[in-house]
Amino acid sequence: MTLLDGKKTSEAILQEIAHEVQAIKANGGKVPHLAAVLVGNDGGSVTYVNNKVLACDRIGFGSSLIRYEDTVTEQELLQKIQELNEDDNVDGFIVQLPLPKHINAEKVIESIDPRKDVDGFHPTNVGRMVAGLNAYLPATPAGILQLLQRYDIQTSGKHCVVIGRSNIVGSPMSILMSKAAYPGNATVTLCHRNTNNLAYHTRQADIIISAVGIPGLVTADMVKDGAVVIDVGTTRVQDASRKSGYRLRGDVDFDAVAPKCSFITPVPGGVGPLTIAMLMQNTLRAAKKEVYG
Ligand code: GUN
């Protein structure tokens, strides 16, 4: 069993990007700039966005963090997005999800200029991805592809079972794994909350990618010997022994499942760190005008 070390892989990617930023600076080019919009004080979201800004600092990107109370109106938010769309210094920006209920997240996402949509959430980027055109890929699925690639994991002709159909992970992951590309070329089954007999499907899987946020959902009896298991779940569960009062748990019952696997991601330190690296990669591509010219 090999652990898929997301931290190490992410560090390697961030190093590559940092070198490229140095070269851009040396040549007098535009230093990539990422802006992040954060609404409210959700613990997970605050941590994610802070880590994104810290990553920018580390690799030499410019960054701006724009924070609002969760009482912000949709109108105010749309106004800010308009400003960011028009700001030539901002190459890409994200609006951290989830948003408060009184704000229409779809409307917010659709108001982002697709050329600056480094999350890859705008329908234009989603459509381009589905059609196999150059697009910003959403960070978590793109990070998983990087892990598969950098550990030289074979995917062609394999049976990949994705659990979860979110717009952010499950749905794009299922599409990317089915593409005639590497990593990809897999036969894909997409399971979700209405799937009958989930274990029947996962037992056939050469590759399991779980992104549902149910701690311990994937148990040892659901996994075939030699499977590759990718765990996207990061649910905060109470843990009085930690200073923070919580720890992160994945969708996979790691201790029981790991011995059966050829490769498996830990939680934390698996997929999580890759998402930041891929957001940085998208921002670099935005600054270089690689996707839309
Ligand atoms: N919430 C959970 N994951 C993400 C992400 O990748 N981007 C944004 N903007 N919000 C998220």
XYZ file of C-alpha atoms and ligand atoms in Angstrom:
304
model
C 0.000 0.000 0.000
C 1.334 3.409 -0.988
C 0.123 6.614 0.659
C -0.712 9.345 -1.830
C 1.089 12.255 -0.200
C -0.912 15.318 -1.149
C 1.214 17.642 0.926
C 4.425 16.626 -0.829
C 2.791 16.718 -4.268
C 1.263 20.105 -3.559
C 4.634 21.477 -2.380
C 6.247 20.268 -5.601
C 3.599 22.001 -7.728
C 3.825 25.224 -5.702
C 7.614 25.163 -6.155
C 7.202 24.808 -9.922
C 4.800 27.748 -9.971
C 7.083 29.863 -7.733
C 9.944 29.329 -10.204
C 7.732 30.419 -13.040
C 6.699 33.556 -11.139
C 10.369 34.409 -10.639
C 10.940 34.073 -14.370
C 7.899 36.263 -15.107
C 9.224 38.924 -12.713
C 12.709 38.731 -14.217
C 11.223 39.337 -17.641
C 9.108 42.257 -16.433
C 5.839 40.361 -16.974
C 2.564 40.618 -15.076
C 2.749 39.057 -11.611
C -0.345 36.842 -11.167
C -2.938 38.264 -8.780
C -5.724 36.274 -7.113
C -8.625 37.895 -5.275
C -10.818 35.940 -2.853
C -14.255 36.987 -1.660
C -15.332 35.527 1.675
C -18.785 36.018 3.166
C -19.372 35.286 6.857
C -17.313 33.452 9.450
C -17.765 29.728 8.762
C -14.695 28.089 10.313
C -13.909 25.849 7.353
C -14.307 28.627 4.791
C -12.164 31.078 6.781
C -9.371 28.496 7.025
C -9.545 27.598 3.319
C -9.469 31.210 2.180
C -6.648 32.134 4.561
C -4.630 29.203 3.222
C -5.257 30.358 -0.344
C -3.976 33.854 0.464
C -0.950 32.417 2.310
C -0.136 30.246 -0.692
C -0.202 33.354 -2.923
C 2.315 35.077 -0.638
C 4.590 32.041 -0.616
C 4.830 31.671 -4.367
C 5.042 35.372 -5.180
C 1.491 36.042 -6.399
C -0.327 39.208 -5.464
C -3.558 38.619 -3.551
C -6.534 40.462 -2.110
C -8.981 39.179 0.464
C -12.388 40.826 0.434
C -14.529 39.971 3.457
C -18.197 40.628 4.116
C -20.474 39.946 7.061
C -23.085 37.288 6.308
C -25.662 40.104 6.214
C -24.195 41.417 2.925
C -26.816 41.884 0.216
C -26.725 40.074 -3.105
C -26.592 43.476 -4.768
C -23.412 44.475 -2.883
C -21.766 41.195 -3.763
C -22.687 41.479 -7.454
C -21.304 45.024 -7.454
C -17.955 43.790 -6.083
C -17.823 41.028 -8.689
C -18.381 43.614 -11.394
C -15.438 45.601 -10.030
C -13.212 42.524 -9.954
C -14.260 41.620 -13.506
C -13.097 45.058 -14.650
C -9.923 45.315 -12.545
C -6.965 44.679 -14.863
C -4.676 43.914 -11.939
C -6.876 40.964 -10.885
C -6.164 37.946 -13.110
C -8.535 35.604 -11.345
C -10.877 35.540 -8.368
C -13.015 33.204 -6.358
C -16.122 33.592 -4.254
C -15.832 31.065 -1.440
C -18.847 28.754 -1.162
C -21.217 28.117 0.501
C -22.921 31.527 0.538
C -25.703 32.535 2.971
C -29.178 31.378 1.943
C -30.447 34.864 1.022
C -27.846 35.048 -1.754
C -28.402 33.201 -5.010
C -25.092 31.362 -5.518
C -25.881 30.488 -9.159
C -26.488 34.132 -9.962
C -23.226 35.091 -8.247
C -21.239 32.459 -10.155
C -22.809 33.461 -13.468
C -21.809 37.076 -12.871
C -18.097 36.158 -12.773
C -16.233 36.777 -16.038
C -15.385 33.226 -17.240
C -11.876 34.453 -18.112
C -11.309 35.192 -14.406
C -13.242 32.195 -13.049
C -10.222 30.324 -11.664
C -12.537 28.023 -9.659
C -13.937 26.733 -12.963
C -17.509 27.025 -11.638
C -19.016 29.307 -14.306
C -21.295 27.434 -16.739
C -19.023 28.536 -19.582
C -16.046 26.762 -18.012
C -18.157 23.754 -16.996
C -19.494 23.479 -20.551
C -16.043 23.839 -22.063
C -14.718 21.120 -19.770
C -17.554 18.761 -20.727
C -16.943 19.493 -24.421
C -13.222 18.818 -24.015
C -12.226 22.426 -24.762
C -9.516 24.360 -22.968
C -11.037 25.517 -19.659
C -10.268 26.217 -16.028
C -10.795 22.886 -14.302
C -12.253 22.937 -10.785
C -9.426 22.618 -8.261
C -10.365 19.432 -6.412
C -10.911 17.184 -9.467
C -7.822 18.714 -11.105
C -5.818 17.973 -7.947
C -6.956 14.350 -7.981
C -5.848 14.029 -11.624
C -2.442 15.406 -10.579
C -2.136 12.807 -7.807
C -3.025 9.970 -10.192
C -0.549 11.287 -12.760
C 2.367 12.016 -10.444
C 2.081 8.558 -8.843
C 1.853 7.032 -12.322
C -1.444 5.258 -11.528
C -2.995 3.482 -14.500
C -6.554 4.589 -15.225
C -7.215 3.500 -18.823
C -9.928 0.849 -18.997
C -10.257 0.802 -15.213
C -13.581 0.980 -13.446
C -13.798 4.224 -11.481
C -16.628 4.659 -8.975
C -17.236 8.257 -7.928
C -19.401 8.770 -4.842
C -21.113 12.172 -4.745
C -22.485 14.341 -7.552
C -21.706 17.887 -6.391
C -20.921 20.572 -8.952
C -17.587 21.147 -7.192
C -16.220 17.586 -7.078
C -18.311 14.522 -7.972
C -19.891 15.674 -11.198
C -16.748 17.143 -12.841
C -14.646 14.240 -11.524
C -16.902 11.700 -13.223
C -16.655 13.602 -16.500
C -12.879 14.034 -16.390
C -12.258 10.362 -15.567
C -14.354 9.350 -18.575
C -12.417 11.534 -21.060
C -10.157 9.977 -23.679
C -7.053 11.247 -21.885
C -4.607 10.341 -19.164
C -5.557 10.345 -16.343
C -8.944 9.270 -17.587
C -10.144 6.741 -20.128
C -11.894 4.957 -17.292
C -15.333 3.373 -17.194
C -17.139 5.582 -14.710
C -20.009 4.892 -12.337
C -21.410 7.915 -10.511
C -23.058 7.003 -7.195
C -25.056 9.391 -4.998
C -27.573 9.518 -2.152
C -30.228 7.734 -4.217
C -27.962 4.893 -5.319
C -29.294 1.480 -4.358
C -26.685 -0.821 -2.820
C -23.636 1.448 -2.903
C -21.405 -1.416 -1.742
C -22.333 -3.469 -4.835
C -20.861 -0.707 -7.015
C -17.798 0.103 -4.941
C -16.807 -3.586 -4.780
C -16.391 -3.569 -8.568
C -14.186 -0.486 -8.476
C -10.517 -0.335 -9.396
C -10.586 3.313 -8.341
C -12.949 4.784 -5.719
C -13.260 8.557 -5.376
C -15.516 9.554 -2.487
C -16.715 13.146 -2.057
C -19.820 13.155 0.117
C -18.763 14.305 3.595
C -20.058 11.261 5.503
C -17.277 10.153 7.884
C -16.453 6.462 7.589
C -18.979 5.792 4.793
C -16.566 3.583 2.829
C -15.778 0.503 4.914
C -13.333 -2.341 4.239
C -16.022 -4.750 2.986
C -16.875 -2.228 0.227
C -13.367 -2.184 -1.262
C -11.779 -4.744 -3.564
C -8.189 -5.862 -2.931
C -5.689 -3.648 -4.714
C -8.090 -0.745 -5.262
C -6.995 2.884 -5.460
C -8.976 4.930 -2.919
C -9.199 8.717 -3.063
C -10.920 10.365 -0.095
C -12.184 13.906 -0.616
C -14.173 14.046 2.635
C -13.001 16.497 5.303
C -15.719 16.564 7.944
C -14.975 18.266 11.247
C -15.735 15.867 14.102
C -15.486 16.725 17.796
C -12.211 15.744 19.425
C -11.701 16.990 22.984
C -8.035 15.927 22.899
C -7.280 18.571 20.239
C -6.647 22.211 21.030
C -9.109 23.195 18.293
C -11.739 20.836 19.735
C -12.122 19.006 16.416
C -10.295 16.889 13.879
C -10.912 16.174 10.207
C -12.351 12.837 9.169
C -12.640 11.491 5.662
C -15.393 9.483 3.983
C -13.211 6.382 4.199
C -12.653 4.187 7.263
C -8.919 4.610 6.698
C -7.457 2.161 9.236
C -9.543 -0.759 7.981
C -9.489 0.125 4.269
C -5.814 1.104 3.815
C -4.342 -2.434 4.100
C -6.501 -3.558 1.133
C -5.436 -0.724 -1.177
C -2.673 -0.299 -3.716
C -2.857 3.467 -3.171
C -4.865 5.560 -0.719
C -5.044 9.222 0.307
C -4.844 10.151 3.986
C -7.136 12.770 5.579
C -5.808 15.315 6.202
C -2.793 15.607 3.886
C -4.297 13.877 0.852
C -6.492 15.683 -1.639
C -6.866 18.863 0.467
C -3.459 20.450 -0.168
C -3.765 19.788 -3.913
C -6.837 21.985 -4.236
C -4.816 25.055 -3.270
C -1.994 24.162 -5.651
C -4.462 23.757 -8.532
C -6.144 27.083 -7.766
C -2.695 28.676 -7.988
C -2.078 26.884 -11.288
C -5.364 28.215 -12.676
C -4.428 31.726 -11.537
C -1.066 31.425 -13.285
C -2.861 30.296 -16.440
C -5.200 33.286 -16.103
C -2.261 35.699 -15.805
C -0.632 34.089 -18.862
C -3.967 34.252 -20.713
C -3.560 30.564 -21.541
C -7.209 29.579 -21.602
C -9.022 32.402 -23.388
C -6.154 34.256 -25.074
N -16.089 25.556 -1.205
C -15.612 24.291 -1.157
N -14.678 24.105 -2.106
C -14.570 25.269 -2.773
C -13.762 25.703 -3.847
O -12.960 24.966 -4.433
N -13.943 26.988 -4.246
C -14.827 27.825 -3.645
N -14.922 29.071 -4.122
N -15.585 27.455 -2.641
C -15.457 26.184 -2.202
